mmCIF file of C-alpha atoms and ligand atoms in Angstrom:
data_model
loop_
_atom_site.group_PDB
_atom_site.id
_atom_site.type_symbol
_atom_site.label_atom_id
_atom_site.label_comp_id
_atom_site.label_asym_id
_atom_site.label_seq_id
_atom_site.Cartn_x
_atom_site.Cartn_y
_atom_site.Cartn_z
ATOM 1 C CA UNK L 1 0.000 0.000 0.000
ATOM 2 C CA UNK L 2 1.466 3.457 -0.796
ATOM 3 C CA UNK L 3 1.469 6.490 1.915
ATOM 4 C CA UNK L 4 -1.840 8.053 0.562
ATOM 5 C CA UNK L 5 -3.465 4.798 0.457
ATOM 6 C CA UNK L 6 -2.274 3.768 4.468
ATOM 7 C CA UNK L 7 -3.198 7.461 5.740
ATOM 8 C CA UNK L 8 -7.108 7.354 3.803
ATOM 9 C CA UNK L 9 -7.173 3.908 5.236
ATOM 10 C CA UNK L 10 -6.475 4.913 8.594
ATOM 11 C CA UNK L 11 -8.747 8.399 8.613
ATOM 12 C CA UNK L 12 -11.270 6.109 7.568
ATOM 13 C CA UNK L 13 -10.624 3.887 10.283
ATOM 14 C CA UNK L 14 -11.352 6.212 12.697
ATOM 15 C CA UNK L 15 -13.824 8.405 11.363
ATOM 16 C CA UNK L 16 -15.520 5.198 10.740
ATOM 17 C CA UNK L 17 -14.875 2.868 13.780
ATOM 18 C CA UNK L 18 -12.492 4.278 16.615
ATOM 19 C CA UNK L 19 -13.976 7.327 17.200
ATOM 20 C CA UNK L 20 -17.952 6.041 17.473
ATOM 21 C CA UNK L 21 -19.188 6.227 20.615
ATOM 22 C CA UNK L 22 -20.041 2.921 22.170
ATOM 23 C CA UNK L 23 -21.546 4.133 25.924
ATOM 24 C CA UNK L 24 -21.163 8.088 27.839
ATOM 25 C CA UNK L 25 -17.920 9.510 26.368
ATOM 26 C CA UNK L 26 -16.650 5.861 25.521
ATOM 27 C CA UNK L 27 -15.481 5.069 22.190
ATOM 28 C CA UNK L 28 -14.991 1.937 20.425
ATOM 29 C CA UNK L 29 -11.241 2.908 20.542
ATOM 30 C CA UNK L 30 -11.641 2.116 24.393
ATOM 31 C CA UNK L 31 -11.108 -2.020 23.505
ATOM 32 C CA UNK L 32 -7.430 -1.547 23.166
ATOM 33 C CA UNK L 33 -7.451 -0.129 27.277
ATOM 34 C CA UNK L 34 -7.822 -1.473 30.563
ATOM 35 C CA UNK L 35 -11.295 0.460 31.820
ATOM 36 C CA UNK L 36 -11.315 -2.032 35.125
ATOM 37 C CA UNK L 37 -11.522 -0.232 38.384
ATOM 38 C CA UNK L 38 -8.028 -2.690 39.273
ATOM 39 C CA UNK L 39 -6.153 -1.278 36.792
ATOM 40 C CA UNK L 40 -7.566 2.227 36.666
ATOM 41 C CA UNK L 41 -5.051 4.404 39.339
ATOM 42 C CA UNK L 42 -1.644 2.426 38.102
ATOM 43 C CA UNK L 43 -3.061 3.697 34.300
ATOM 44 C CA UNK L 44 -4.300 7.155 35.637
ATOM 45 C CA UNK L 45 -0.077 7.535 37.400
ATOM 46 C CA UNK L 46 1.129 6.352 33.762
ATOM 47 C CA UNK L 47 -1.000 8.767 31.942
ATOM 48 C CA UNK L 48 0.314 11.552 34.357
ATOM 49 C CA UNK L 49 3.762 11.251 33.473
ATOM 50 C CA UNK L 50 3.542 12.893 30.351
ATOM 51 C CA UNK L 51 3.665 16.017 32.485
ATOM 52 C CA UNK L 52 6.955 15.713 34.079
ATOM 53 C CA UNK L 53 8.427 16.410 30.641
ATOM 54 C CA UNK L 54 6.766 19.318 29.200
ATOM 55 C CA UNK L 55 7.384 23.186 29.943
ATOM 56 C CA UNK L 56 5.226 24.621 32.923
ATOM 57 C CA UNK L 57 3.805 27.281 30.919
ATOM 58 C CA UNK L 58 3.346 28.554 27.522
ATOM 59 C CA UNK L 59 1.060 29.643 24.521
ATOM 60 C CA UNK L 60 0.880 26.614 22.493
ATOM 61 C CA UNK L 61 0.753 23.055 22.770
ATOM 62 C CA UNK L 62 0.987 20.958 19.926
ATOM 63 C CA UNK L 63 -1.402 18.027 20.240
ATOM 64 C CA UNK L 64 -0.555 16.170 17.391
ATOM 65 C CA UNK L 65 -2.827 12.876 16.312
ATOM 66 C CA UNK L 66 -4.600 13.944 19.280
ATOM 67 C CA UNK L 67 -7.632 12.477 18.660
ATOM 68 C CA UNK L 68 -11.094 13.176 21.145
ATOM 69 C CA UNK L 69 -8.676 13.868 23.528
ATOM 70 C CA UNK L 70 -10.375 11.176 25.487
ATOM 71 C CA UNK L 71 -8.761 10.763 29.045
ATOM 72 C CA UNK L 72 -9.643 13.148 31.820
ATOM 73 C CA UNK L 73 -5.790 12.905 32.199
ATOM 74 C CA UNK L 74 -4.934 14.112 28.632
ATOM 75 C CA UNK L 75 -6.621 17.553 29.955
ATOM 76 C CA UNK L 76 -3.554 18.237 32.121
ATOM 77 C CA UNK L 77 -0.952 18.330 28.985
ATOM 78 C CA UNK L 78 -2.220 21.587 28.218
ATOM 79 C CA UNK L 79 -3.420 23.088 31.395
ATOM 80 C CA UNK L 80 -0.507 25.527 31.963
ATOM 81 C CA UNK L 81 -1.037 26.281 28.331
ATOM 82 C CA UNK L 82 -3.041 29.459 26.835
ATOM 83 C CA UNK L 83 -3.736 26.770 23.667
ATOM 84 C CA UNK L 84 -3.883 23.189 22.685
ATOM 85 C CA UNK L 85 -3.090 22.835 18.979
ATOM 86 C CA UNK L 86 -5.478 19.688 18.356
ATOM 87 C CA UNK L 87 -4.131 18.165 15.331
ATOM 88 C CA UNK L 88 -5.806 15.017 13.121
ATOM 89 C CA UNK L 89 -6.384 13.479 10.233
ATOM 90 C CA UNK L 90 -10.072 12.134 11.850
ATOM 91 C CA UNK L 91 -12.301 15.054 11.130
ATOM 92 C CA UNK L 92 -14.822 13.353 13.653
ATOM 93 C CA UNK L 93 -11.865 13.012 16.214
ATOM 94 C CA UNK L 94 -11.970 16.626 16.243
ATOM 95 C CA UNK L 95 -15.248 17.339 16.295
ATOM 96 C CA UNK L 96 -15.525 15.301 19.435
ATOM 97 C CA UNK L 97 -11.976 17.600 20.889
ATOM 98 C CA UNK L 98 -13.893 20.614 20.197
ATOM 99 C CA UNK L 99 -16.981 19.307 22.330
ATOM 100 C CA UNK L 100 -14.170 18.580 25.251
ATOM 101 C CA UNK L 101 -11.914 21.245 25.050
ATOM 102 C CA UNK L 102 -14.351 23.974 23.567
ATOM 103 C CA UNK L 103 -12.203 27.312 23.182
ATOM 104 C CA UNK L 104 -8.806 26.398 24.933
ATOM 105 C CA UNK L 105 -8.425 24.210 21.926
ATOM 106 C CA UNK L 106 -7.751 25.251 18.274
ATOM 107 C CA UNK L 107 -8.377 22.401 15.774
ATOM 108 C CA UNK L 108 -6.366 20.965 12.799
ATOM 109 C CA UNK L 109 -7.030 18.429 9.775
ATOM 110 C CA UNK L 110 -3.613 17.670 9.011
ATOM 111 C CA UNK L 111 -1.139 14.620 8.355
ATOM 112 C CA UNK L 112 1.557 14.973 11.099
ATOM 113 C CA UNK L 113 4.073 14.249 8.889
ATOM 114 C CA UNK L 114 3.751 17.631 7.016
ATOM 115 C CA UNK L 115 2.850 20.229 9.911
ATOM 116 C CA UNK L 116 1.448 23.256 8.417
ATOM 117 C CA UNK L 117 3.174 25.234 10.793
ATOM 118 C CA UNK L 118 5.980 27.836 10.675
ATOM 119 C CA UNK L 119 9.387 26.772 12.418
ATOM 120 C CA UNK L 120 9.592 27.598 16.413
ATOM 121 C CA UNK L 121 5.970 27.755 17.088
ATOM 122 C CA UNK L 122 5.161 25.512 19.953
ATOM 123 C CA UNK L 123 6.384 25.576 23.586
ATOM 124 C CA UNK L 124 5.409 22.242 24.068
ATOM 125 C CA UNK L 125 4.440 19.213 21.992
ATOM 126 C CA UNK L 126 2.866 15.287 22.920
ATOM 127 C CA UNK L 127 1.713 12.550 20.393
ATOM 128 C CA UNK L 128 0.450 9.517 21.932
ATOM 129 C CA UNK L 129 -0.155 6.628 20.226
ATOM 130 C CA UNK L 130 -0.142 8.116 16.815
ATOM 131 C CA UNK L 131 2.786 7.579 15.311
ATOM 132 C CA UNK L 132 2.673 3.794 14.723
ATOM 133 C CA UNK L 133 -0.122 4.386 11.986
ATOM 134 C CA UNK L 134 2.487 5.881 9.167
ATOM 135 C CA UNK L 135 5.288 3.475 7.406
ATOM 136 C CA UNK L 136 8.600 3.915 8.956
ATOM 137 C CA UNK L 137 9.927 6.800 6.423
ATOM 138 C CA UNK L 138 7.038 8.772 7.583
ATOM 139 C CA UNK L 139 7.673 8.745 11.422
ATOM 140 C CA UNK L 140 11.115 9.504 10.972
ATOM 141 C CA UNK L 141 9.674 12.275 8.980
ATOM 142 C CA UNK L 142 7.514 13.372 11.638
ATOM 143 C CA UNK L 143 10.007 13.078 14.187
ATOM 144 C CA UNK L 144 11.930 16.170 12.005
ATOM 145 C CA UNK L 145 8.491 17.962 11.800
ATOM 146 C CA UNK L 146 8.126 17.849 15.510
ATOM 147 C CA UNK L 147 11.674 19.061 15.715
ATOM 148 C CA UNK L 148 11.297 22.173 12.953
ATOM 149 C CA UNK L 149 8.089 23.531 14.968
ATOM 150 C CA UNK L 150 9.286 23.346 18.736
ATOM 151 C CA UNK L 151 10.501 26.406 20.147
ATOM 152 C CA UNK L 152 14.243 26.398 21.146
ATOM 153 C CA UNK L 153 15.162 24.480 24.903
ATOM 154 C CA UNK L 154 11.524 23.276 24.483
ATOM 155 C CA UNK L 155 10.580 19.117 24.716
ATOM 156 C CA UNK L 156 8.229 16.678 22.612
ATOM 157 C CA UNK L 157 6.667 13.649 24.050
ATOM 158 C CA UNK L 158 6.077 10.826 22.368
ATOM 159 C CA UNK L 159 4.385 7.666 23.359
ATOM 160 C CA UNK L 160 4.136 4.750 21.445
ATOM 161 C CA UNK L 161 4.326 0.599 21.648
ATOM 162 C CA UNK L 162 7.666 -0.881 20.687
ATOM 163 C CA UNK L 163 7.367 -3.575 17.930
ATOM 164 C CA UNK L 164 8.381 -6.358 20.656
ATOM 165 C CA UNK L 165 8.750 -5.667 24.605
ATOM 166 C CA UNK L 166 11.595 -8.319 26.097
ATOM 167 C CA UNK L 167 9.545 -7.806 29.605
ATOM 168 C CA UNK L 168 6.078 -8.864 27.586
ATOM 169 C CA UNK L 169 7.903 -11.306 25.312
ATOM 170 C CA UNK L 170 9.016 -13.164 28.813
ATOM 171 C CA UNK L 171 5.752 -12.498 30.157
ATOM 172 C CA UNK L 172 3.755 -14.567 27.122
ATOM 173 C CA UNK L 173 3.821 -18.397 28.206
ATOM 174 C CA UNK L 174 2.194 -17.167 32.178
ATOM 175 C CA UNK L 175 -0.199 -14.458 29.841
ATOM 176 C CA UNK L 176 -1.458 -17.417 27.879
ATOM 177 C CA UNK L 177 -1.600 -19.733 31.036
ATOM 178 C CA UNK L 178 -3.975 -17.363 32.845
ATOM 179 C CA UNK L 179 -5.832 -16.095 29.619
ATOM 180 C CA UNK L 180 -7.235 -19.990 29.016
ATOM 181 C CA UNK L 181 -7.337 -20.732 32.697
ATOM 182 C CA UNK L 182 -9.686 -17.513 32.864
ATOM 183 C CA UNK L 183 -11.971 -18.606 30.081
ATOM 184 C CA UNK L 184 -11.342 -22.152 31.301
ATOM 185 C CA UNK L 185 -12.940 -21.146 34.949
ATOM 186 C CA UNK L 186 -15.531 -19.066 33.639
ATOM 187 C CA UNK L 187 -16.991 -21.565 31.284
ATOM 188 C CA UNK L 188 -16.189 -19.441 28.192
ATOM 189 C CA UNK L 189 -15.703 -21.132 25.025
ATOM 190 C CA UNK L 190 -16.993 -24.349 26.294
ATOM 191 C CA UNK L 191 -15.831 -25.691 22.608
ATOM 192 C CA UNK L 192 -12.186 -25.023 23.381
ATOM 193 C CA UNK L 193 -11.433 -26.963 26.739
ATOM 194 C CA UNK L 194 -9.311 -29.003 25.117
ATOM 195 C CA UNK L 195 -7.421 -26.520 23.790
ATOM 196 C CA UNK L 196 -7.750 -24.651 27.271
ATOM 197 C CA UNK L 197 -5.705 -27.755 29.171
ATOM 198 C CA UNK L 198 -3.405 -28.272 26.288
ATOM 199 C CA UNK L 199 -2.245 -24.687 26.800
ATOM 200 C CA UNK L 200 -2.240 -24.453 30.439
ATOM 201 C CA UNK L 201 -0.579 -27.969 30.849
ATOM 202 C CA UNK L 202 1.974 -28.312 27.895
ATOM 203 C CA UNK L 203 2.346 -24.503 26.798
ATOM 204 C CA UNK L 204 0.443 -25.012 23.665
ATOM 205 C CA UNK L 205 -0.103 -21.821 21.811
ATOM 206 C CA UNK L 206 -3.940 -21.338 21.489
ATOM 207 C CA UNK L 207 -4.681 -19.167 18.742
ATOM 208 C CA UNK L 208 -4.798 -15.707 19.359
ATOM 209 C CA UNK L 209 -7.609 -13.239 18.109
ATOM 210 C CA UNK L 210 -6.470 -9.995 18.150
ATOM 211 C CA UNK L 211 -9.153 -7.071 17.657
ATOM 212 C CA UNK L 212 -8.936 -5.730 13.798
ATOM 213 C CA UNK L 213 -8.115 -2.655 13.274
ATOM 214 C CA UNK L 214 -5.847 -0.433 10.910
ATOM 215 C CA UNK L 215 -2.283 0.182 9.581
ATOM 216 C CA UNK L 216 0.190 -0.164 12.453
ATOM 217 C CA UNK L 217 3.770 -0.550 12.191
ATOM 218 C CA UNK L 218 6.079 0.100 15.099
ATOM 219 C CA UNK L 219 9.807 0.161 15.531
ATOM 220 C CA UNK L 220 12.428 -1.203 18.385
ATOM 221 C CA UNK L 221 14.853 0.804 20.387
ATOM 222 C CA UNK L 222 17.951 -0.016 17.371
ATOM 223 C CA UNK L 223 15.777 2.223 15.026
ATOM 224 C CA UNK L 224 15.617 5.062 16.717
ATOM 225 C CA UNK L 225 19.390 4.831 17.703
ATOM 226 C CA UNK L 226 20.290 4.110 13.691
ATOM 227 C CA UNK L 227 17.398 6.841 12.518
ATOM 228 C CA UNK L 228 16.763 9.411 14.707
ATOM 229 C CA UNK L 229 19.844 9.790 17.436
ATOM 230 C CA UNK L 230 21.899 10.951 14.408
ATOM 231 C CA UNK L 231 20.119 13.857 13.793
ATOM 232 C CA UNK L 232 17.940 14.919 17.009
ATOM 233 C CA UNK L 233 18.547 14.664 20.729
ATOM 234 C CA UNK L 234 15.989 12.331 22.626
ATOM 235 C CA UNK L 235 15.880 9.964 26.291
ATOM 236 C CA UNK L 236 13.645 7.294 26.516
ATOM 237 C CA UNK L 237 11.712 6.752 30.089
ATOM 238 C CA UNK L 238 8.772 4.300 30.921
ATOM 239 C CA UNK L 239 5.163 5.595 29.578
ATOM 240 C CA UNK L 240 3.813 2.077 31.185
ATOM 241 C CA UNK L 241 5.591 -1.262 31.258
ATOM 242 C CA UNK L 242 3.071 -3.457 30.396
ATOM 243 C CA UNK L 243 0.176 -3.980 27.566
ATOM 244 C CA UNK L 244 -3.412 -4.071 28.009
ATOM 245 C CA UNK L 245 -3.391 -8.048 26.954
ATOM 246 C CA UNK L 246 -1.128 -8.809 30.382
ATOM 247 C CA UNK L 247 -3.237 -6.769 32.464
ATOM 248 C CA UNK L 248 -6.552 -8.506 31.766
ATOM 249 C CA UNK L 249 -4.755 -11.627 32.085
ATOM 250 C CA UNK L 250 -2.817 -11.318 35.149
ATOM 251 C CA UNK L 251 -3.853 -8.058 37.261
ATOM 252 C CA UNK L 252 -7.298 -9.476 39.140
ATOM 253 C CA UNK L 253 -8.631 -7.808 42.140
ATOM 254 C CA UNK L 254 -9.089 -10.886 43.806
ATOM 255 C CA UNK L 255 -5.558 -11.610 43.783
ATOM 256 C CA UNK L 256 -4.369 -8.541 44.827
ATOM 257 C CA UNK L 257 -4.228 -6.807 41.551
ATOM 258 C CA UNK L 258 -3.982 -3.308 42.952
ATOM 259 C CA UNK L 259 -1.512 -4.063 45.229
ATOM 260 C CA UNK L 260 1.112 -5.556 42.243
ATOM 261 C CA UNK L 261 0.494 -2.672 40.148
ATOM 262 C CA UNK L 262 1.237 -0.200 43.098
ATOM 263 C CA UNK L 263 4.513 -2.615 43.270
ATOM 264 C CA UNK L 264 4.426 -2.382 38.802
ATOM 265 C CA UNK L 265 4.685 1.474 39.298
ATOM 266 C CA UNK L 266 7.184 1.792 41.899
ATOM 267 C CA UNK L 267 9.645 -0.638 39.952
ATOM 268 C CA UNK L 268 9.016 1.915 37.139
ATOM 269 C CA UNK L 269 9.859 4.664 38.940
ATOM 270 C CA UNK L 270 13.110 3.691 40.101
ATOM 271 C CA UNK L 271 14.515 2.126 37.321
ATOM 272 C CA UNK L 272 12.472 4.470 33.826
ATOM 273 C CA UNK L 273 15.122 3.545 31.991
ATOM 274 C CA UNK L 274 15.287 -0.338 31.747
ATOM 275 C CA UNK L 275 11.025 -0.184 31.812
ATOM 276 C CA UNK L 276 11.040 1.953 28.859
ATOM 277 C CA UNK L 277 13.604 0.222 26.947
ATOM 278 C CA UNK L 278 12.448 -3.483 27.858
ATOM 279 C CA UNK L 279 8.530 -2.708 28.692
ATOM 280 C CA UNK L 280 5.726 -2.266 26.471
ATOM 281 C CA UNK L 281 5.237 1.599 26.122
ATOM 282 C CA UNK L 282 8.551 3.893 25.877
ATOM 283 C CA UNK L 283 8.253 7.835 26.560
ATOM 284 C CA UNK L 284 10.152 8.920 24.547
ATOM 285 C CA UNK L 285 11.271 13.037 25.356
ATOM 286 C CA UNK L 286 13.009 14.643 21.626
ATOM 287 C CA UNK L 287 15.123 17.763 22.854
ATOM 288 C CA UNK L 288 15.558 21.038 20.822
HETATM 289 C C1 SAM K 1 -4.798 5.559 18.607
HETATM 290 S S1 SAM K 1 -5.412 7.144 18.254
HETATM 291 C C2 SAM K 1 -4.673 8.085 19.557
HETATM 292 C C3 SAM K 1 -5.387 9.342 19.846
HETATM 293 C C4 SAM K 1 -4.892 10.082 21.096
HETATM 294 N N1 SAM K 1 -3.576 10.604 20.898
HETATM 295 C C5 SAM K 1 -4.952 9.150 22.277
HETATM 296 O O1 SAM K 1 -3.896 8.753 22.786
HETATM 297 O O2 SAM K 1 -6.051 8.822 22.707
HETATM 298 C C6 SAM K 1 -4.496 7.669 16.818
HETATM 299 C C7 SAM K 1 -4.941 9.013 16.271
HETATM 300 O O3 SAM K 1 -3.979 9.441 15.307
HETATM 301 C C8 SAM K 1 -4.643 9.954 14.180
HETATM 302 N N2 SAM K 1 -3.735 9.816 13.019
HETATM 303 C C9 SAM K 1 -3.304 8.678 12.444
HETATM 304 N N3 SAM K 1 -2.462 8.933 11.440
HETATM 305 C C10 SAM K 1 -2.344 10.290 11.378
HETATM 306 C C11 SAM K 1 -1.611 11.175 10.538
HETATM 307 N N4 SAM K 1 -0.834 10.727 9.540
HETATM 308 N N5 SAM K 1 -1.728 12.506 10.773
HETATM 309 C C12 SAM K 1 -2.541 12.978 11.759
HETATM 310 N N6 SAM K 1 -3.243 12.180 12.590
HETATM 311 C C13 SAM K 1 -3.156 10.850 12.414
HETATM 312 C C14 SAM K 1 -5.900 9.109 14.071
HETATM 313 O O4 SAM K 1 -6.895 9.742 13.297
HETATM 314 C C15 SAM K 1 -6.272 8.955 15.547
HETATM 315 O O5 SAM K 1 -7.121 9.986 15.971
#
């Protein structure tokens, strides 16, 4: 598929699919998170983080792919801010910003990987979970955009899945273990027991059906040391260690779910580094 083709693909996507409401400010987008009360203060801290890296103050923030801007959390990025830039290709994603953000916001149809912006315009800049929806020559693209419209000493924050997580790649036989012990316990799939005991006894792989969705291709640490470190400054720190796949697995109240991800955060906080290199989600701060 060319670039026009991926990015029409994915607009439609969204103004299609992820950005239809499914319940009270709940979009279909909302199967790729946690919602669960268990997991919801550990993914509340994670979302929060975002602000340690972004200027205290300033006219404009540069939301770009910033969709409904759907967490209560997201609302902070741009609190110390006169402006949120909200930037998308999802004309419906903005439509639903502008119902959340009213006036503090100022709204965009663009591609991020050709700002229409003049250089040095932003004081601050986050894109979460966007980035993965362009081929690889476009993100490293957009990585120079972000770069050419931040204002000198200011920071970017990006967040966004690494192709494969060594922390979720070691995690995957006990996922799959408590995934078909979970379905095997609630009676799910009745069809599929032996499948269930084959997997929870002998480490069969089950079949996995992942939810379908759109164009998504993500990189590793190596590329953005071989790409980007050559021509832009950035540090990579832990967004959140783990995916939504091991938390519905593993993190149950009942067996003291809150507790481990209180334990989950403070491991992530002491050591952001190895989390955001080996977890899940990097946060990944570009310097100017
Ligand atoms: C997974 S959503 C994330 C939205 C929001 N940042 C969040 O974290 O909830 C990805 C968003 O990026 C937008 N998007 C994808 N490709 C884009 C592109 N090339 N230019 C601008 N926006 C894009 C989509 O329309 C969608 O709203």
């Amino acid at each position: 598929m060319n670039n026009p083709d991926v990015k029409q693909q994915v607009r439609t996507f969204y103004d299609q699919v992820g950005w239809k409401t499914i319940g009270e400010g709940v979009y279909q987008n909302a199967r790729y998170e946690d919602l669960r009360p268990v997991s919801r203060e550990y993914i509340h801290r994670c979302h929060l983080r975002v602000n340690r890296f972004l200027r205290n103050s300033g006219d404009l923030l540069l939301d770009a792919g910033s969709g409904p801007v759907q967490y209560p959390e997201y609302l902070t990025y741009s609190e110390k801010y006169t402006h949120r830039v909200c930037l998308d290709i999802s004309m419906l994603a903005l439509k639903e910003a502008r119902n959340r953000i009213g006036d503090h916001g100022l709204y965009v149809v663009a591609d991020v990987a050709n700002l229409p912006f003049k250089p040095n315009t932003f004081d601050g800049l986050v894109s979460l979970h966007t980035l993965h929806h362009l081929p690889l020559a476009d993100q490293k693209k957009t990585y120079m955009e972000f770069l050419r419209v931040m204002k000198p000493d200011s920071s970017a924050v990006v967040v966004n899945g690494w192709t494969d997580s060594p922390l979720m790649r070691t995690a995957r036989p006990f996922i799959l273990f408590m995934e078909r012990l979970g379905k095997l316990i609630s009676g799910q799939h009745e069809e599929d027991k032996e499948t269930v005991l084959k997997s929870a006894c002998f480490g069969v792989e089950p079949p996995h059906k992942e939810p379908t969705g759109t164009f998504i291709k993500k990189f590793n640490p190596e590329w953005l040391k071989t790409e980007i470190a050559p021509l832009a400054k950035y540090e990579i720190f832990c967004w959140r260690s783990v995916n939504v796949r091991y938390l519905r697995a593993i993190v149950h109240a009942a067996l003291g779910g809150k507790l481990y991800l209180k334990l989950l955060y403070r491991l992530e906080e002491w050591f952001p580094k190895f989390y955001g290199e080996k977890g899940q989600y990097p946060l990944i701060v570009l310097h100017k």
